[in-house]
């Protein structure tokens, strides 16, 4: 680990001013950043510790039913907030499917959104990586790439974004509030993460030194609470990143879908909203055929970036399954993700 300065600001304004210096990085819980520093994949010259800042750990409800979540709210605190889990069950389900209990207790909302790719070559300073070192090349392209992107990738970078949390957030039109030296602004979550193109090192829409102060979910998202699910396919039943994942949410009136939300995780460098598929579902009865058509549409532009064609079929199947589960209705006990086969409980109990 290289030497770095450690700054403990007292206000957001102080944090943003400190971060304006080149080579700065915000430190939230450090569950991603400190790991990357230890292995030399990230080498900030100064860390701006966000843990002492007041007002960033609140969950605030709006009169209309929307919610504003401070950037330092811990992943577990949000998932187990009874009102939040009832209004946004697929988001709680996604949070609880990520990492481990210990990590979720520490990891923050802002840190989860801003976590870096899990591409093994990105994490290995000895490997060529355009994301870490622009112009260096991409060792993943001809390397071990069975977990890499199948949508939106480029010859420069085929990495995926690993967050579970972001997947339902993008489906529900979440917005992030960010603050920088120029003041405060909002960015739709869908525009926060960038596709790689020729500049994979530019990972998000944040300007240098800008920090996320809060995340908002609009009231409309709660309108899907009775038919909303997050489903994650992984190589172990817990403590593993997604191979593919999906968030699906429906509103059904008189046997016909009146509104649909659909997104995929671990397929691209950003959480992937399937808007055409959503539009195709509206006006259809919630049948297996309609769900299969939607999944085909969602993956129409998917193509392997390496040894990962299987992810396209897995993504298609998980979309159909997530839509079918959403149509059945949100279970009373969340999440209903498969628990360990050794557990006496069929799913971790989460009673909102
Ligand atoms: C073993 C392991 C397994 C995991 N499994 C999963 C999983 O299955 N699913 C999943 O979704 N996640 C998983 N994670 C990721 C985990 O959720 C992230 O490490 C965590 O969310 C990062 O949060 P943090 O608060 O520790 O962020 P930090 O590590 O402190 O920061 C992460 C990044 O975000 C930046 N940052 C932090 N806060 C802000 C802010 N407010 N504004 C701007 N930038 C900011 C930092 O500068 C840094 O670049 C796993 C992590 C580990 C270590
Ligand atoms: S896929 Fe992206 S992150 Fe991975 S080595 Fe290539 S450039 Fe780096």
mmCIF file of C-alpha atoms and ligand atoms in Angstrom:
data_model
loop_
_atom_site.group_PDB
_atom_site.id
_atom_site.type_symbol
_atom_site.label_atom_id
_atom_site.label_comp_id
_atom_site.label_asym_id
_atom_site.label_seq_id
_atom_site.Cartn_x
_atom_site.Cartn_y
_atom_site.Cartn_z
ATOM 1 C CA UNK A 1 0.000 0.000 0.000
ATOM 2 C CA UNK A 2 1.373 3.449 -0.877
ATOM 3 C CA UNK A 3 1.533 6.369 1.567
ATOM 4 C CA UNK A 4 -1.510 8.642 1.593
ATOM 5 C CA UNK A 5 -2.921 11.603 3.490
ATOM 6 C CA UNK A 6 -6.014 11.008 5.591
ATOM 7 C CA UNK A 7 -8.534 13.869 5.814
ATOM 8 C CA UNK A 8 -11.467 13.936 8.225
ATOM 9 C CA UNK A 9 -13.812 16.712 7.049
ATOM 10 C CA UNK A 10 -16.632 17.911 9.314
ATOM 11 C CA UNK A 11 -19.040 18.994 6.578
ATOM 12 C CA UNK A 12 -19.935 17.942 3.040
ATOM 13 C CA UNK A 13 -18.567 21.275 1.799
ATOM 14 C CA UNK A 14 -15.208 20.535 3.465
ATOM 15 C CA UNK A 15 -15.204 17.007 1.998
ATOM 16 C CA UNK A 16 -15.877 18.299 -1.497
ATOM 17 C CA UNK A 17 -13.221 21.013 -1.166
ATOM 18 C CA UNK A 18 -10.679 18.437 0.017
ATOM 19 C CA UNK A 19 -11.571 16.052 -2.810
ATOM 20 C CA UNK A 20 -10.927 18.730 -5.431
ATOM 21 C CA UNK A 21 -7.204 17.995 -5.035
ATOM 22 C CA UNK A 22 -6.070 15.498 -7.730
ATOM 23 C CA UNK A 23 -5.384 11.986 -6.420
ATOM 24 C CA UNK A 24 -8.184 12.109 -3.815
ATOM 25 C CA UNK A 25 -10.706 9.353 -3.078
ATOM 26 C CA UNK A 26 -13.709 9.265 -0.768
ATOM 27 C CA UNK A 27 -13.615 6.611 1.925
ATOM 28 C CA UNK A 28 -16.980 5.237 3.060
ATOM 29 C CA UNK A 29 -16.785 1.800 4.749
ATOM 30 C CA UNK A 30 -13.699 0.911 2.736
ATOM 31 C CA UNK A 31 -14.893 -2.652 2.001
ATOM 32 C CA UNK A 32 -14.013 -2.160 -1.660
ATOM 33 C CA UNK A 33 -11.560 0.743 -1.681
ATOM 34 C CA UNK A 34 -9.229 -0.543 1.042
ATOM 35 C CA UNK A 35 -9.090 -3.986 -0.592
ATOM 36 C CA UNK A 36 -8.051 -2.352 -3.872
ATOM 37 C CA UNK A 37 -5.445 -0.228 -2.086
ATOM 38 C CA UNK A 38 -3.969 -3.287 -0.382
ATOM 39 C CA UNK A 39 -3.474 -5.085 -3.696
ATOM 40 C CA UNK A 40 -2.169 -1.958 -5.409
ATOM 41 C CA UNK A 41 -5.036 -1.659 -7.918
ATOM 42 C CA UNK A 42 -5.995 1.742 -6.484
ATOM 43 C CA UNK A 43 -3.400 4.236 -5.283
ATOM 44 C CA UNK A 44 -5.076 7.388 -3.973
ATOM 45 C CA UNK A 45 -2.777 10.027 -2.535
ATOM 46 C CA UNK A 46 -5.377 11.270 -0.065
ATOM 47 C CA UNK A 47 -8.427 9.666 1.476
ATOM 48 C CA UNK A 48 -11.417 11.837 2.391
ATOM 49 C CA UNK A 49 -13.172 10.011 5.214
ATOM 50 C CA UNK A 50 -16.954 10.438 4.978
ATOM 51 C CA UNK A 51 -17.710 8.671 8.263
ATOM 52 C CA UNK A 52 -17.749 11.775 10.466
ATOM 53 C CA UNK A 53 -20.168 13.763 8.301
ATOM 54 C CA UNK A 54 -23.552 14.491 9.817
ATOM 55 C CA UNK A 55 -26.866 13.990 8.064
ATOM 56 C CA UNK A 56 -25.742 11.386 5.535
ATOM 57 C CA UNK A 57 -27.103 8.399 7.468
ATOM 58 C CA UNK A 58 -30.819 9.266 7.377
ATOM 59 C CA UNK A 59 -33.734 7.608 5.592
ATOM 60 C CA UNK A 60 -36.261 10.400 4.956
ATOM 61 C CA UNK A 61 -39.778 9.848 3.691
ATOM 62 C CA UNK A 62 -41.467 12.344 1.411
ATOM 63 C CA UNK A 63 -45.141 13.270 1.766
ATOM 64 C CA UNK A 64 -45.885 11.604 -1.585
ATOM 65 C CA UNK A 65 -44.349 8.244 -0.510
ATOM 66 C CA UNK A 66 -40.969 8.729 -2.187
ATOM 67 C CA UNK A 67 -37.817 8.248 -0.111
ATOM 68 C CA UNK A 68 -34.426 9.970 0.206
ATOM 69 C CA UNK A 69 -31.577 7.815 1.508
ATOM 70 C CA UNK A 70 -28.347 9.356 2.747
ATOM 71 C CA UNK A 71 -25.157 8.123 1.072
ATOM 72 C CA UNK A 72 -23.779 6.756 4.374
ATOM 73 C CA UNK A 73 -26.818 4.623 5.258
ATOM 74 C CA UNK A 74 -25.503 1.087 5.699
ATOM 75 C CA UNK A 75 -26.744 -1.581 3.270
ATOM 76 C CA UNK A 76 -28.181 -3.740 6.095
ATOM 77 C CA UNK A 77 -29.902 -0.809 7.825
ATOM 78 C CA UNK A 78 -31.703 0.035 4.593
ATOM 79 C CA UNK A 79 -32.659 -3.547 3.742
ATOM 80 C CA UNK A 80 -34.054 -4.167 7.237
ATOM 81 C CA UNK A 81 -35.902 -0.858 7.504
ATOM 82 C CA UNK A 82 -39.462 -2.206 7.697
ATOM 83 C CA UNK A 83 -41.117 0.684 5.860
ATOM 84 C CA UNK A 84 -38.495 0.629 3.108
ATOM 85 C CA UNK A 85 -38.733 -3.148 2.611
ATOM 86 C CA UNK A 86 -42.520 -2.950 2.382
ATOM 87 C CA UNK A 87 -42.512 -0.122 -0.173
ATOM 88 C CA UNK A 88 -39.534 -1.363 -2.227
ATOM 89 C CA UNK A 89 -39.274 -5.124 -1.624
ATOM 90 C CA UNK A 90 -37.171 -5.887 -4.721
ATOM 91 C CA UNK A 91 -34.586 -3.343 -3.596
ATOM 92 C CA UNK A 92 -34.406 -4.892 -0.119
ATOM 93 C CA UNK A 93 -34.156 -8.323 -1.723
ATOM 94 C CA UNK A 94 -31.266 -7.156 -3.907
ATOM 95 C CA UNK A 95 -29.430 -5.637 -0.950
ATOM 96 C CA UNK A 96 -29.772 -8.829 1.072
ATOM 97 C CA UNK A 97 -28.486 -10.949 -1.793
ATOM 98 C CA UNK A 98 -25.191 -9.049 -1.869
ATOM 99 C CA UNK A 99 -21.938 -9.851 -0.061
ATOM 100 C CA UNK A 100 -22.183 -11.216 3.506
ATOM 101 C CA UNK A 101 -23.990 -10.048 6.642
ATOM 102 C CA UNK A 102 -20.785 -8.513 8.009
ATOM 103 C CA UNK A 103 -20.083 -6.638 4.776
ATOM 104 C CA UNK A 104 -23.688 -5.415 4.494
ATOM 105 C CA UNK A 105 -23.506 -4.094 8.059
ATOM 106 C CA UNK A 106 -20.565 -1.893 7.074
ATOM 107 C CA UNK A 107 -21.040 -1.137 3.368
ATOM 108 C CA UNK A 108 -22.793 2.099 2.486
ATOM 109 C CA UNK A 109 -25.323 3.140 -0.136
ATOM 110 C CA UNK A 110 -22.845 5.489 -1.858
ATOM 111 C CA UNK A 111 -20.060 2.905 -1.715
ATOM 112 C CA UNK A 112 -22.222 0.202 -3.246
ATOM 113 C CA UNK A 113 -23.193 2.436 -6.162
ATOM 114 C CA UNK A 114 -19.560 3.442 -6.706
ATOM 115 C CA UNK A 115 -17.906 0.043 -6.185
ATOM 116 C CA UNK A 116 -15.434 -0.945 -8.890
ATOM 117 C CA UNK A 117 -15.572 -3.886 -11.270
ATOM 118 C CA UNK A 118 -14.547 -7.348 -10.046
ATOM 119 C CA UNK A 119 -12.625 -8.077 -13.279
ATOM 120 C CA UNK A 120 -9.615 -10.091 -12.052
ATOM 121 C CA UNK A 121 -7.271 -8.261 -14.440
ATOM 122 C CA UNK A 122 -8.411 -4.893 -13.107
ATOM 123 C CA UNK A 123 -7.547 -6.147 -9.633
ATOM 124 C CA UNK A 124 -4.099 -7.376 -10.677
ATOM 125 C CA UNK A 125 -1.644 -4.484 -11.134
ATOM 126 C CA UNK A 126 0.631 -6.769 -13.207
ATOM 127 C CA UNK A 127 -2.084 -7.186 -15.881
ATOM 128 C CA UNK A 128 -2.843 -4.799 -18.738
ATOM 129 C CA UNK A 129 -6.060 -2.931 -18.017
ATOM 130 C CA UNK A 130 -7.417 0.104 -19.887
ATOM 131 C CA UNK A 131 -9.729 0.905 -16.990
ATOM 132 C CA UNK A 132 -6.905 1.146 -14.470
ATOM 133 C CA UNK A 133 -4.260 2.398 -16.879
ATOM 134 C CA UNK A 134 -5.684 4.053 -20.043
ATOM 135 C CA UNK A 135 -4.066 2.773 -23.244
ATOM 136 C CA UNK A 136 -2.461 -0.256 -21.571
ATOM 137 C CA UNK A 137 -4.685 -2.839 -23.276
ATOM 138 C CA UNK A 138 -7.142 -5.353 -21.899
ATOM 139 C CA UNK A 139 -5.854 -8.722 -20.713
ATOM 140 C CA UNK A 140 -9.411 -9.916 -20.087
ATOM 141 C CA UNK A 141 -10.224 -9.866 -23.793
ATOM 142 C CA UNK A 142 -8.098 -12.985 -24.454
ATOM 143 C CA UNK A 143 -8.076 -14.186 -20.872
ATOM 144 C CA UNK A 144 -10.513 -15.704 -18.417
ATOM 145 C CA UNK A 145 -13.672 -13.876 -19.344
ATOM 146 C CA UNK A 146 -16.585 -16.209 -18.678
ATOM 147 C CA UNK A 147 -18.087 -13.704 -16.176
ATOM 148 C CA UNK A 148 -17.609 -10.627 -18.385
ATOM 149 C CA UNK A 149 -20.075 -8.401 -20.221
ATOM 150 C CA UNK A 150 -22.474 -9.478 -22.959
ATOM 151 C CA UNK A 151 -24.104 -6.074 -23.509
ATOM 152 C CA UNK A 152 -22.615 -2.636 -24.175
ATOM 153 C CA UNK A 153 -18.976 -3.742 -24.067
ATOM 154 C CA UNK A 154 -16.216 -2.433 -26.330
ATOM 155 C CA UNK A 155 -12.871 -3.685 -27.579
ATOM 156 C CA UNK A 156 -11.308 -1.483 -24.874
ATOM 157 C CA UNK A 157 -13.109 -3.070 -21.921
ATOM 158 C CA UNK A 158 -15.517 -5.953 -21.304
ATOM 159 C CA UNK A 159 -15.963 -5.512 -17.544
ATOM 160 C CA UNK A 160 -19.308 -5.616 -15.721
ATOM 161 C CA UNK A 161 -20.636 -3.562 -12.838
ATOM 162 C CA UNK A 162 -21.015 -5.911 -9.874
ATOM 163 C CA UNK A 163 -23.704 -4.239 -7.734
ATOM 164 C CA UNK A 164 -26.949 -6.041 -6.903
ATOM 165 C CA UNK A 165 -28.509 -2.940 -5.310
ATOM 166 C CA UNK A 166 -28.203 -0.903 -8.532
ATOM 167 C CA UNK A 167 -30.280 -3.373 -10.570
ATOM 168 C CA UNK A 168 -33.746 -2.679 -9.098
ATOM 169 C CA UNK A 169 -32.728 0.958 -8.528
ATOM 170 C CA UNK A 170 -32.297 1.523 -12.260
ATOM 171 C CA UNK A 171 -35.633 -0.169 -12.973
ATOM 172 C CA UNK A 172 -37.369 2.169 -10.510
ATOM 173 C CA UNK A 173 -35.927 5.438 -11.850
ATOM 174 C CA UNK A 174 -33.724 6.145 -8.838
ATOM 175 C CA UNK A 175 -31.827 9.436 -8.828
ATOM 176 C CA UNK A 176 -28.558 10.325 -7.082
ATOM 177 C CA UNK A 177 -27.903 13.723 -5.535
ATOM 178 C CA UNK A 178 -24.281 14.740 -5.934
ATOM 179 C CA UNK A 179 -22.313 17.679 -4.595
ATOM 180 C CA UNK A 180 -19.157 19.231 -6.001
ATOM 181 C CA UNK A 181 -17.381 22.569 -5.961
ATOM 182 C CA UNK A 182 -20.003 23.885 -8.410
ATOM 183 C CA UNK A 183 -22.878 22.996 -6.058
ATOM 184 C CA UNK A 184 -25.483 20.259 -5.975
ATOM 185 C CA UNK A 185 -27.019 18.440 -8.951
ATOM 186 C CA UNK A 186 -28.994 15.293 -9.701
ATOM 187 C CA UNK A 187 -28.098 12.365 -11.951
ATOM 188 C CA UNK A 188 -30.561 9.604 -12.907
ATOM 189 C CA UNK A 189 -29.056 6.310 -11.785
ATOM 190 C CA UNK A 190 -29.326 5.108 -15.377
ATOM 191 C CA UNK A 191 -26.820 7.824 -16.344
ATOM 192 C CA UNK A 192 -24.458 7.395 -13.365
ATOM 193 C CA UNK A 193 -22.424 4.472 -14.733
ATOM 194 C CA UNK A 194 -20.892 4.774 -18.181
ATOM 195 C CA UNK A 195 -20.432 2.172 -20.892
ATOM 196 C CA UNK A 196 -16.727 1.756 -21.690
ATOM 197 C CA UNK A 197 -16.448 2.905 -25.321
ATOM 198 C CA UNK A 198 -12.867 4.096 -25.887
ATOM 199 C CA UNK A 199 -12.615 5.562 -22.384
ATOM 200 C CA UNK A 200 -13.253 2.784 -19.853
ATOM 201 C CA UNK A 201 -11.288 4.688 -17.193
ATOM 202 C CA UNK A 202 -14.175 7.193 -17.084
ATOM 203 C CA UNK A 203 -16.446 4.921 -15.061
ATOM 204 C CA UNK A 204 -19.192 7.282 -13.925
ATOM 205 C CA UNK A 205 -20.791 10.629 -14.711
ATOM 206 C CA UNK A 206 -19.340 12.169 -11.538
ATOM 207 C CA UNK A 207 -16.926 15.022 -12.145
ATOM 208 C CA UNK A 208 -13.591 14.750 -10.303
ATOM 209 C CA UNK A 209 -14.181 15.537 -6.625
ATOM 210 C CA UNK A 210 -17.990 15.209 -6.779
ATOM 211 C CA UNK A 211 -19.518 13.057 -4.068
ATOM 212 C CA UNK A 212 -22.858 11.293 -3.787
ATOM 213 C CA UNK A 213 -24.818 12.732 -0.863
ATOM 214 C CA UNK A 214 -28.113 10.880 -1.293
ATOM 215 C CA UNK A 215 -30.154 8.485 -3.380
ATOM 216 C CA UNK A 216 -33.853 9.019 -4.081
ATOM 217 C CA UNK A 217 -36.579 6.598 -5.105
ATOM 218 C CA UNK A 218 -39.749 8.164 -6.493
ATOM 219 C CA UNK A 219 -43.195 7.381 -5.077
ATOM 220 C CA UNK A 220 -44.181 5.637 -8.339
ATOM 221 C CA UNK A 221 -41.710 2.857 -7.552
ATOM 222 C CA UNK A 222 -43.787 1.875 -4.505
ATOM 223 C CA UNK A 223 -46.712 1.270 -6.875
ATOM 224 C CA UNK A 224 -45.025 -2.031 -7.822
ATOM 225 C CA UNK A 225 -44.647 -3.271 -4.223
ATOM 226 C CA UNK A 226 -47.090 -6.171 -4.531
ATOM 227 C CA UNK A 227 -45.428 -7.623 -7.656
ATOM 228 C CA UNK A 228 -41.706 -7.006 -7.449
ATOM 229 C CA UNK A 229 -38.753 -9.413 -7.269
ATOM 230 C CA UNK A 230 -34.985 -9.524 -7.540
ATOM 231 C CA UNK A 231 -33.389 -12.762 -8.623
ATOM 232 C CA UNK A 232 -29.680 -13.517 -8.611
ATOM 233 C CA UNK A 233 -27.843 -16.409 -10.166
ATOM 234 C CA UNK A 234 -24.463 -17.093 -8.580
ATOM 235 C CA UNK A 235 -21.922 -19.848 -8.294
ATOM 236 C CA UNK A 236 -22.564 -20.339 -4.560
ATOM 237 C CA UNK A 237 -25.821 -19.743 -2.680
ATOM 238 C CA UNK A 238 -24.322 -16.902 -0.649
ATOM 239 C CA UNK A 239 -21.339 -14.563 -0.525
ATOM 240 C CA UNK A 240 -20.833 -14.483 -4.283
ATOM 241 C CA UNK A 241 -21.284 -11.881 -6.986
ATOM 242 C CA UNK A 242 -23.962 -12.413 -9.627
ATOM 243 C CA UNK A 243 -23.279 -14.353 -12.801
ATOM 244 C CA UNK A 244 -26.468 -12.659 -13.976
ATOM 245 C CA UNK A 245 -29.337 -11.095 -12.040
ATOM 246 C CA UNK A 246 -32.685 -9.488 -12.796
ATOM 247 C CA UNK A 247 -35.208 -7.161 -11.223
ATOM 248 C CA UNK A 248 -38.800 -7.467 -12.402
ATOM 249 C CA UNK A 249 -41.866 -5.535 -11.292
ATOM 250 C CA UNK A 250 -45.398 -5.487 -12.644
ATOM 251 C CA UNK A 251 -48.718 -3.773 -12.197
ATOM 252 C CA UNK A 252 -51.582 -6.011 -13.304
ATOM 253 C CA UNK A 253 -55.153 -4.777 -13.799
ATOM 254 C CA UNK A 254 -58.031 -7.025 -14.924
ATOM 255 C CA UNK A 255 -55.614 -9.730 -15.998
ATOM 256 C CA UNK A 256 -53.490 -7.417 -18.139
ATOM 257 C CA UNK A 257 -50.078 -5.864 -17.423
ATOM 258 C CA UNK A 258 -50.553 -2.094 -17.108
ATOM 259 C CA UNK A 259 -46.943 -1.231 -16.199
ATOM 260 C CA UNK A 260 -43.665 -3.161 -16.147
ATOM 261 C CA UNK A 261 -40.120 -2.574 -14.923
ATOM 262 C CA UNK A 262 -37.253 -4.811 -15.955
ATOM 263 C CA UNK A 263 -33.499 -4.673 -15.537
ATOM 264 C CA UNK A 264 -30.475 -6.949 -15.640
ATOM 265 C CA UNK A 265 -27.322 -7.083 -13.524
ATOM 266 C CA UNK A 266 -23.793 -8.357 -14.248
ATOM 267 C CA UNK A 267 -24.293 -8.186 -18.022
ATOM 268 C CA UNK A 268 -22.786 -4.740 -18.726
ATOM 269 C CA UNK A 269 -20.602 -2.022 -17.215
ATOM 270 C CA UNK A 270 -23.806 -0.524 -15.822
ATOM 271 C CA UNK A 271 -27.070 -1.883 -14.438
ATOM 272 C CA UNK A 272 -29.052 -2.574 -17.594
ATOM 273 C CA UNK A 273 -32.618 -1.297 -17.955
ATOM 274 C CA UNK A 274 -34.660 -3.233 -20.542
ATOM 275 C CA UNK A 275 -37.050 -0.488 -21.668
ATOM 276 C CA UNK A 276 -38.174 -2.077 -24.954
ATOM 277 C CA UNK A 277 -39.053 -5.261 -23.121
ATOM 278 C CA UNK A 278 -41.005 -3.258 -20.540
ATOM 279 C CA UNK A 279 -43.008 -1.530 -23.294
ATOM 280 C CA UNK A 280 -43.738 -4.868 -24.993
ATOM 281 C CA UNK A 281 -45.207 -6.290 -21.782
ATOM 282 C CA UNK A 282 -47.754 -3.509 -21.349
ATOM 283 C CA UNK A 283 -51.197 -4.581 -22.549
ATOM 284 C CA UNK A 284 -50.279 -8.293 -22.454
ATOM 285 C CA UNK A 285 -51.613 -10.892 -20.038
ATOM 286 C CA UNK A 286 -48.859 -12.055 -17.634
ATOM 287 C CA UNK A 287 -48.136 -15.334 -19.428
ATOM 288 C CA UNK A 288 -44.998 -17.392 -20.014
ATOM 289 C CA UNK A 289 -45.180 -16.492 -23.721
ATOM 290 C CA UNK A 290 -45.274 -12.746 -23.011
ATOM 291 C CA UNK A 291 -42.355 -13.083 -20.585
ATOM 292 C CA UNK A 292 -40.301 -15.094 -23.106
ATOM 293 C CA UNK A 293 -40.919 -12.439 -25.785
ATOM 294 C CA UNK A 294 -39.854 -9.703 -23.367
ATOM 295 C CA UNK A 295 -36.672 -11.589 -22.461
ATOM 296 C CA UNK A 296 -35.816 -12.058 -26.156
ATOM 297 C CA UNK A 297 -36.257 -8.331 -26.718
ATOM 298 C CA UNK A 298 -34.143 -7.455 -23.664
ATOM 299 C CA UNK A 299 -31.274 -9.554 -25.015
ATOM 300 C CA UNK A 300 -31.648 -8.788 -28.714
ATOM 301 C CA UNK A 301 -28.345 -6.855 -28.781
ATOM 302 C CA UNK A 302 -26.419 -9.186 -26.474
ATOM 303 C CA UNK A 303 -23.288 -10.871 -27.827
ATOM 304 C CA UNK A 304 -20.436 -12.716 -26.145
ATOM 305 C CA UNK A 305 -17.295 -10.742 -25.341
ATOM 306 C CA UNK A 306 -15.316 -13.950 -24.895
ATOM 307 C CA UNK A 307 -16.013 -17.346 -23.429
ATOM 308 C CA UNK A 308 -19.343 -16.207 -22.024
ATOM 309 C CA UNK A 309 -22.152 -16.979 -24.492
ATOM 310 C CA UNK A 310 -23.790 -18.968 -21.669
ATOM 311 C CA UNK A 311 -24.551 -15.693 -19.875
ATOM 312 C CA UNK A 312 -26.957 -14.652 -22.628
ATOM 313 C CA UNK A 313 -29.085 -17.751 -22.186
ATOM 314 C CA UNK A 314 -28.834 -17.476 -18.400
ATOM 315 C CA UNK A 315 -29.957 -13.844 -18.579
ATOM 316 C CA UNK A 316 -32.888 -14.778 -20.805
ATOM 317 C CA UNK A 317 -33.977 -17.476 -18.368
ATOM 318 C CA UNK A 318 -33.560 -15.356 -15.265
ATOM 319 C CA UNK A 319 -35.682 -12.592 -16.804
ATOM 320 C CA UNK A 320 -38.505 -15.035 -17.526
ATOM 321 C CA UNK A 321 -38.229 -16.477 -14.009
ATOM 322 C CA UNK A 322 -38.120 -13.064 -12.327
ATOM 323 C CA UNK A 323 -41.176 -11.933 -14.302
ATOM 324 C CA UNK A 324 -43.047 -15.133 -13.415
ATOM 325 C CA UNK A 325 -42.222 -14.680 -9.718
ATOM 326 C CA UNK A 326 -43.234 -11.017 -9.834
ATOM 327 C CA UNK A 327 -46.551 -12.000 -11.426
ATOM 328 C CA UNK A 328 -47.152 -14.503 -8.614
ATOM 329 C CA UNK A 329 -46.812 -11.653 -6.136
ATOM 330 C CA UNK A 330 -44.250 -10.417 -3.636
ATOM 331 C CA UNK A 331 -43.898 -13.004 -0.859
ATOM 332 C CA UNK A 332 -44.767 -12.001 2.715
ATOM 333 C CA UNK A 333 -41.382 -13.155 3.910
ATOM 334 C CA UNK A 334 -38.428 -11.546 2.202
ATOM 335 C CA UNK A 335 -36.150 -12.447 0.670
ATOM 336 C CA UNK A 336 -37.257 -15.705 -0.837
ATOM 337 C CA UNK A 337 -33.856 -16.238 -2.423
ATOM 338 C CA UNK A 338 -32.585 -19.770 -1.954
ATOM 339 C CA UNK A 339 -30.863 -20.187 1.377
ATOM 340 C CA UNK A 340 -28.063 -22.623 2.072
ATOM 341 C CA UNK A 341 -29.136 -26.242 1.522
ATOM 342 C CA UNK A 342 -27.891 -26.836 5.084
ATOM 343 C CA UNK A 343 -30.230 -24.212 6.534
ATOM 344 C CA UNK A 344 -33.399 -25.290 8.308
ATOM 345 C CA UNK A 345 -35.110 -22.178 6.863
ATOM 346 C CA UNK A 346 -36.144 -22.082 3.176
ATOM 347 C CA UNK A 347 -35.152 -18.410 2.942
ATOM 348 C CA UNK A 348 -33.525 -15.893 5.272
ATOM 349 C CA UNK A 349 -36.387 -14.469 7.288
ATOM 350 C CA UNK A 350 -37.067 -10.835 6.617
ATOM 351 C CA UNK A 351 -40.464 -9.898 7.942
ATOM 352 C CA UNK A 352 -41.357 -6.318 7.089
HETATM 353 C C1 LIG B 1 -16.096 -10.371 -0.471
HETATM 354 C C2 LIG B 1 -17.058 -9.338 -1.009
HETATM 355 C C3 LIG B 1 -18.232 -9.758 -1.594
HETATM 356 C C4 LIG B 1 -19.133 -8.824 -2.088
HETATM 357 N N1 LIG B 1 -20.287 -9.249 -2.698
HETATM 358 C C5 LIG B 1 -21.146 -8.334 -3.214
HETATM 359 C C6 LIG B 1 -22.324 -8.736 -3.887
HETATM 360 O O1 LIG B 1 -22.608 -9.925 -4.010
HETATM 361 N N2 LIG B 1 -23.139 -7.778 -4.375
HETATM 362 C C7 LIG B 1 -22.847 -6.443 -4.260
HETATM 363 O O2 LIG B 1 -23.633 -5.614 -4.721
HETATM 364 N N3 LIG B 1 -21.733 -6.042 -3.638
HETATM 365 C C8 LIG B 1 -20.893 -6.948 -3.123
HETATM 366 N N4 LIG B 1 -19.743 -6.540 -2.514
HETATM 367 C C9 LIG B 1 -19.386 -5.160 -2.612
HETATM 368 C C10 LIG B 1 -19.746 -4.423 -1.404
HETATM 369 O O3 LIG B 1 -21.133 -4.251 -1.391
HETATM 370 C C11 LIG B 1 -18.988 -3.129 -1.610
HETATM 371 O O4 LIG B 1 -17.676 -3.411 -1.161
HETATM 372 C C12 LIG B 1 -19.575 -2.016 -0.857
HETATM 373 O O5 LIG B 1 -20.883 -1.753 -1.254
HETATM 374 C C13 LIG B 1 -18.753 -0.766 -0.985
HETATM 375 O O6 LIG B 1 -19.236 0.063 0.004
HETATM 376 P P1 LIG B 1 -18.280 0.847 0.961
HETATM 377 O O7 LIG B 1 -19.144 1.745 1.761
HETATM 378 O O8 LIG B 1 -17.375 -0.066 1.717
HETATM 379 O O9 LIG B 1 -17.436 1.689 -0.098
HETATM 380 P P2 LIG B 1 -15.885 2.029 -0.141
HETATM 381 O O10 LIG B 1 -15.096 0.792 -0.293
HETATM 382 O O11 LIG B 1 -15.527 2.951 0.961
HETATM 383 O O12 LIG B 1 -15.872 2.846 -1.512
HETATM 384 C C14 LIG B 1 -16.083 2.206 -2.749
HETATM 385 C C15 LIG B 1 -15.877 3.245 -3.854
HETATM 386 O O13 LIG B 1 -16.910 4.213 -3.808
HETATM 387 C C16 LIG B 1 -16.384 5.522 -3.640
HETATM 388 N N5 LIG B 1 -17.331 6.205 -2.765
HETATM 389 C C17 LIG B 1 -17.785 5.771 -1.567
HETATM 390 N N6 LIG B 1 -18.732 6.593 -1.100
HETATM 391 C C18 LIG B 1 -18.889 7.576 -2.035
HETATM 392 C C19 LIG B 1 -19.729 8.716 -2.130
HETATM 393 N N7 LIG B 1 -20.607 9.021 -1.173
HETATM 394 N N8 LIG B 1 -19.622 9.506 -3.220
HETATM 395 C C20 LIG B 1 -18.739 9.203 -4.211
HETATM 396 N N9 LIG B 1 -17.914 8.131 -4.171
HETATM 397 C C21 LIG B 1 -17.992 7.329 -3.088
HETATM 398 C C22 LIG B 1 -15.009 5.320 -3.038
HETATM 399 O O14 LIG B 1 -14.128 6.383 -3.306
HETATM 400 C C23 LIG B 1 -14.580 4.024 -3.709
HETATM 401 O O15 LIG B 1 -14.099 4.277 -5.005
HETATM 402 C C24 LIG B 1 -18.837 -7.456 -1.971
HETATM 403 C C25 LIG B 1 -17.651 -7.030 -1.366
HETATM 404 C C26 LIG B 1 -16.766 -7.953 -0.894
HETATM 405 C C27 LIG B 1 -15.503 -7.467 -0.240
HETATM 406 S S1 LIG B 2 -12.173 -5.915 -19.015
HETATM 407 FE FE1 LIG B 2 -11.903 -3.767 -18.469
HETATM 408 S S2 LIG B 2 -11.417 -3.873 -16.307
HETATM 409 FE FE2 LIG B 2 -10.990 -5.915 -17.144
HETATM 410 S S3 LIG B 2 -8.835 -5.893 -17.841
HETATM 411 FE FE3 LIG B 2 -10.080 -5.280 -19.574
HETATM 412 S S4 LIG B 2 -10.027 -3.035 -19.453
HETATM 413 FE FE4 LIG B 2 -9.491 -3.792 -17.445
#
